[in-house]
PDB file of C-alpha atoms in Angstrom:
ATOM      1  CA  MET Y   8     134.842 113.757 140.849  1.00 48.00           C
ATOM      2  CA  TYR Y   9     136.570 113.001 137.536  1.00 50.00           C
ATOM      3  CA  ARG Y  10     140.162 114.181 137.342  1.00 53.00           C
ATOM      4  CA  GLN Y  11     141.701 114.417 133.847  1.00 51.00           C
ATOM      5  CA  SER Y  12     145.276 113.032 133.643  1.00 55.00           C
ATOM      6  CA  ARG Y  13     147.803 115.433 132.089  1.00 67.00           C
ATOM      7  CA  HIS Y  14     150.083 114.042 129.381  1.00 70.00           C
ATOM      8  CA  LEU Y  15     153.836 114.427 130.374  1.00 75.00           C
ATOM      9  CA  GLY Y  16     156.226 115.448 127.605  1.00 82.00           C
ATOM     10  CA  PRO Y  17     159.317 113.459 126.893  1.00 84.00           C
ATOM     11  CA  ARG Y  18     161.517 115.575 129.055  1.00 81.00           C
ATOM     12  CA  ALA Y  19     159.165 115.382 132.093  1.00 85.00           C
ATOM     13  CA  GLU Y  20     158.365 111.621 131.551  1.00 89.00           C
ATOM     14  CA  TYR Y  21     162.344 110.895 131.401  1.00 88.00           C
ATOM     15  CA  ARG Y  22     162.783 113.014 134.698  1.00 86.00           C
ATOM     16  CA  VAL Y  23     160.019 111.194 136.557  1.00 91.00           C
ATOM     17  CA  LYS Y  24     161.328 107.796 135.730  1.00 93.00           C
ATOM     18  CA  GLN Y  25     165.006 108.986 136.770  1.00 91.00           C
ATOM     19  CA  GLY Y  26     163.531 110.481 140.008  1.00 91.00           C
ATOM     20  CA  GLU Y  27     162.010 107.110 140.927  1.00 95.00           C
ATOM     21  CA  ARG Y  28     165.326 105.260 140.113  1.00 94.00           C
ATOM     22  CA  VAL Y  29     167.126 107.730 142.603  1.00 94.00           C
ATOM     23  CA  THR Y  30     164.367 107.317 145.323  1.00 94.00           C
ATOM     24  CA  ALA Y  31     164.585 103.575 145.005  1.00 96.00           C
ATOM     25  CA  SER Y  32     168.261 103.228 145.598  1.00 97.00           C
ATOM     26  CA  PRO Y  33     169.777 103.210 149.007  1.00 98.00           C
ATOM     27  CA  SER Y  34     171.525 106.068 150.831  1.00 98.00           C
ATOM     28  CA  LEU Y  35     175.389 106.506 150.105  1.00 98.00           C
ATOM     29  CA  ALA Y  36     175.798 105.833 153.920  1.00 97.00           C
ATOM     30  CA  THR Y  37     173.954 102.536 153.586  1.00 97.00           C
ATOM     31  CA  LYS Y  38     175.811 101.489 150.358  1.00 97.00           C
ATOM     32  CA  TYR Y  39     179.090 102.565 151.081  1.00 97.00           C
ATOM     33  CA  SER Y  40     179.620 102.450 154.940  1.00 96.00           C
ATOM     34  CA  LYS Y  41     183.395 103.038 154.706  1.00 96.00           C
ATOM     35  CA  LEU Y  42     182.787 106.373 153.138  1.00 98.00           C
ATOM     36  CA  LYS Y  43     182.498 109.018 155.794  1.00 98.00           C
ATOM     37  CA  SER Y  44     182.674 112.442 153.666  1.00 98.00           C
ATOM     38  CA  LEU Y  45     182.076 113.376 149.931  1.00 98.00           C
ATOM     39  CA  THR Y  46     182.361 116.828 148.471  1.00 98.00           C
ATOM     40  CA  VAL Y  47     181.320 117.326 144.977  1.00 97.00           C
ATOM     41  CA  SER Y  48     182.311 120.168 142.712  1.00 98.00           C
ATOM     42  CA  VAL Y  49     180.704 120.674 139.214  1.00 97.00           C
ATOM     43  CA  GLY Y  50     180.973 123.074 136.396  1.00 97.00           C
ATOM     44  CA  TYR Y  51     178.345 123.152 133.558  1.00 96.00           C
ATOM     45  CA  PHE Y  52     179.662 123.918 130.058  1.00 97.00           C
ATOM     46  CA  ALA Y  53     178.441 124.526 126.571  1.00 96.00           C
ATOM     47  CA  PRO Y  54     178.626 121.572 124.207  1.00 95.00           C
ATOM     48  CA  ASP Y  55     182.134 123.271 123.007  1.00 91.00           C
ATOM     49  CA  GLY Y  56     183.515 122.622 126.552  1.00 89.00           C
ATOM     50  CA  VAL Y  57     184.642 126.392 126.590  1.00 93.00           C
ATOM     51  CA  VAL Y  58     181.846 128.458 127.775  1.00 94.00           C
ATOM     52  CA  GLN Y  59     180.962 127.834 131.344  1.00 94.00           C
ATOM     53  CA  TYR Y  60     177.212 128.343 132.508  1.00 93.00           C
ATOM     54  CA  GLY Y  61     177.759 127.613 136.219  1.00 94.00           C
ATOM     55  CA  GLN Y  62     179.537 125.924 138.912  1.00 96.00           C
ATOM     56  CA  MET Y  63     178.660 124.781 142.383  1.00 96.00           C
ATOM     57  CA  THR Y  64     180.431 122.785 145.312  1.00 97.00           C
ATOM     58  CA  HIS Y  65     178.475 121.149 148.062  1.00 96.00           C
ATOM     59  CA  ALA Y  66     179.133 118.828 150.920  1.00 98.00           C
ATOM     60  CA  VAL Y  67     177.019 115.869 150.541  1.00 97.00           C
ATOM     61  CA  ASN Y  68     174.834 114.502 153.479  1.00 98.00           C
ATOM     62  CA  LEU Y  69     175.740 110.872 153.206  1.00 98.00           C
ATOM     63  CA  ASP Y  70     172.588 109.722 155.066  1.00 98.00           C
ATOM     64  CA  HIS Y  71     170.246 111.486 152.692  1.00 96.00           C
ATOM     65  CA  ALA Y  72     171.964 111.359 149.348  1.00 97.00           C
ATOM     66  CA  LYS Y  73     171.269 108.316 147.208  1.00 97.00           C
ATOM     67  CA  ALA Y  74     173.433 105.837 145.736  1.00 96.00           C
ATOM     68  CA  VAL Y  75     172.369 106.737 142.206  1.00 96.00           C
ATOM     69  CA  TYR Y  76     173.813 110.006 141.961  1.00 95.00           C
ATOM     70  CA  ARG Y  77     172.788 112.142 139.128  1.00 93.00           C
ATOM     71  CA  MET Y  78     172.510 115.894 138.125  1.00 91.00           C
ATOM     72  CA  ASN Y  79     170.249 117.640 135.650  1.00 90.00           C
ATOM     73  CA  CYS Y  80     171.599 118.991 132.429  1.00 92.00           C
ATOM     74  CA  CYS Y  81     172.252 122.515 132.383  1.00 91.00           C
ATOM     75  CA  SER Y  82     170.179 123.038 129.230  1.00 91.00           C
ATOM     76  CA  ASP Y  83     166.428 123.610 129.847  1.00 88.00           C
ATOM     77  CA  GLU Y  84     165.520 122.062 126.525  1.00 90.00           C
ATOM     78  CA  CYS Y  85     167.423 118.782 126.972  1.00 92.00           C
ATOM     79  CA  VAL Y  86     165.520 115.712 126.531  1.00 91.00           C
ATOM     80  CA  GLN Y  87     166.369 112.218 127.951  1.00 90.00           C
ATOM     81  CA  GLY Y  88     169.874 113.457 128.888  1.00 89.00           C
ATOM     82  CA  ASP Y  89     171.390 114.543 132.194  1.00 90.00           C
ATOM     83  CA  HIS Y  90     174.720 113.578 133.807  1.00 95.00           C
ATOM     84  CA  GLU Y  91     175.096 110.645 136.156  1.00 94.00           C
ATOM     85  CA  ILE Y  92     178.330 109.955 138.324  1.00 95.00           C
ATOM     86  CA  THR Y  93     177.173 106.788 139.996  1.00 96.00           C
ATOM     87  CA  GLU Y  94     179.614 104.464 138.295  1.00 96.00           C
ATOM     88  CA  GLU Y  95     182.455 106.987 138.612  1.00 96.00           C
ATOM     89  CA  LEU Y  96     181.846 107.173 142.326  1.00 97.00           C
ATOM     90  CA  ALA Y  97     181.597 103.626 142.919  1.00 97.00           C
ATOM     91  CA  LYS Y  98     184.848 102.884 141.179  1.00 97.00           C
ATOM     92  CA  ALA Y  99     186.357 105.555 143.243  1.00 97.00           C
ATOM     93  CA  ILE Y 100     185.103 104.258 146.555  1.00 97.00           C
ATOM     94  CA  ALA Y 101     186.177 100.621 145.367  1.00 97.00           C
ATOM     95  CA  LYS Y 102     189.811 101.970 144.989  1.00 97.00           C
ATOM     96  CA  ARG Y 103     189.592 104.147 148.070  1.00 97.00           C
ATOM     97  CA  SER Y 104     190.481 107.059 145.964  1.00 98.00           C
ATOM     98  CA  THR Y 105     190.516 110.547 147.746  1.00 98.00           C
ATOM     99  CA  THR Y 106     190.055 112.648 144.792  1.00 98.00           C
ATOM    100  CA  VAL Y 107     188.508 111.997 141.313  1.00 97.00           C
ATOM    101  CA  SER Y 108     187.632 114.203 138.372  1.00 97.00           C
ATOM    102  CA  GLY Y 109     186.300 113.778 134.974  1.00 97.00           C
ATOM    103  CA  GLU Y 110     184.217 115.076 132.332  1.00 96.00           C
ATOM    104  CA  LEU Y 111     180.766 113.718 131.167  1.00 96.00           C
ATOM    105  CA  CYS Y 112     179.048 114.718 128.047  1.00 96.00           C
ATOM    106  CA  CYS Y 113     175.242 114.896 128.001  1.00 95.00           C
ATOM    107  CA  ALA Y 114     173.933 111.965 125.653  1.00 92.00           C
ATOM    108  CA  GLY Y 115     170.142 113.508 125.628  1.00 94.00           C
ATOM    109  CA  TRP Y 116     168.535 115.183 122.705  1.00 94.00           C
ATOM    110  CA  GLN Y 117     168.894 118.969 122.173  1.00 91.00           C
ATOM    111  CA  ASN Y 118     165.139 119.611 122.380  1.00 90.00           C
ATOM    112  CA  LYS Y 119     161.868 117.970 121.815  1.00 86.00           C
ATOM    113  CA  ASP Y 120     161.865 118.647 118.153  1.00 89.00           C
ATOM    114  CA  LEU Y 121     165.242 117.104 117.610  1.00 83.00           C
ATOM    115  CA  ILE Y 122     164.808 113.843 119.436  1.00 85.00           C
ATOM    116  CA  ARG Y 123     166.718 111.371 117.249  1.00 88.00           C
ATOM    117  CA  LYS Y 124     168.278 113.993 115.304  1.00 93.00           C
ATOM    118  CA  VAL Y 125     170.722 116.088 117.435  1.00 93.00           C
ATOM    119  CA  LYS Y 126     172.484 115.354 120.660  1.00 95.00           C
ATOM    120  CA  CYS Y 127     172.608 117.793 123.421  1.00 96.00           C
ATOM    121  CA  ASN Y 128     176.439 117.347 124.164  1.00 96.00           C
ATOM    122  CA  HIS Y 129     176.409 119.825 127.172  1.00 97.00           C
ATOM    123  CA  VAL Y 130     179.523 119.140 129.469  1.00 97.00           C
ATOM    124  CA  LEU Y 131     179.709 118.473 133.186  1.00 97.00           C
ATOM    125  CA  ARG Y 132     183.260 118.712 134.636  1.00 97.00           C
ATOM    126  CA  TYR Y 133     183.331 116.984 138.059  1.00 97.00           C
ATOM    127  CA  LYS Y 134     185.623 116.790 141.110  1.00 98.00           C
ATOM    128  CA  LEU Y 135     184.824 114.342 143.950  1.00 98.00           C
ATOM    129  CA  LYS Y 136     186.693 114.699 147.212  1.00 98.00           C
ATOM    130  CA  LEU Y 137     186.244 111.392 149.282  1.00 98.00           C
ATOM    131  CA  GLY Y 138     187.048 110.808 153.112  1.00 98.00           C
ATOM    132  CA  TYR Y 139     187.186 107.404 154.716  1.00 97.00           C
TER     133      TYR Y 139
END
């Protein structure tokens, strides 16, 4: 039986590649054996940084969570963006920090029609609580 392949748009293609990157990375427990607990709190904000779209807090299962730690942009139209706290988490663990907070701006494109024209710029504010 012949099966026609479906063309992925730029957003879906990017997400597939990032998903493969995450899946290929080791678990947090494997990469950071000294880390015993991690709680992540995030708030999603409009590009102006004032209007909040949502927030969440969750305790991370270190055996299942991956060392490449990323979250999707809150904009449903964003292309090649999202937020990744992998580096921030690695630095915090290296310093044995117990609390780290920061802000990341989405570097993706506002939508598929504005690729290479208008940046997304949605904001993610995060707080990490680490236990050793």
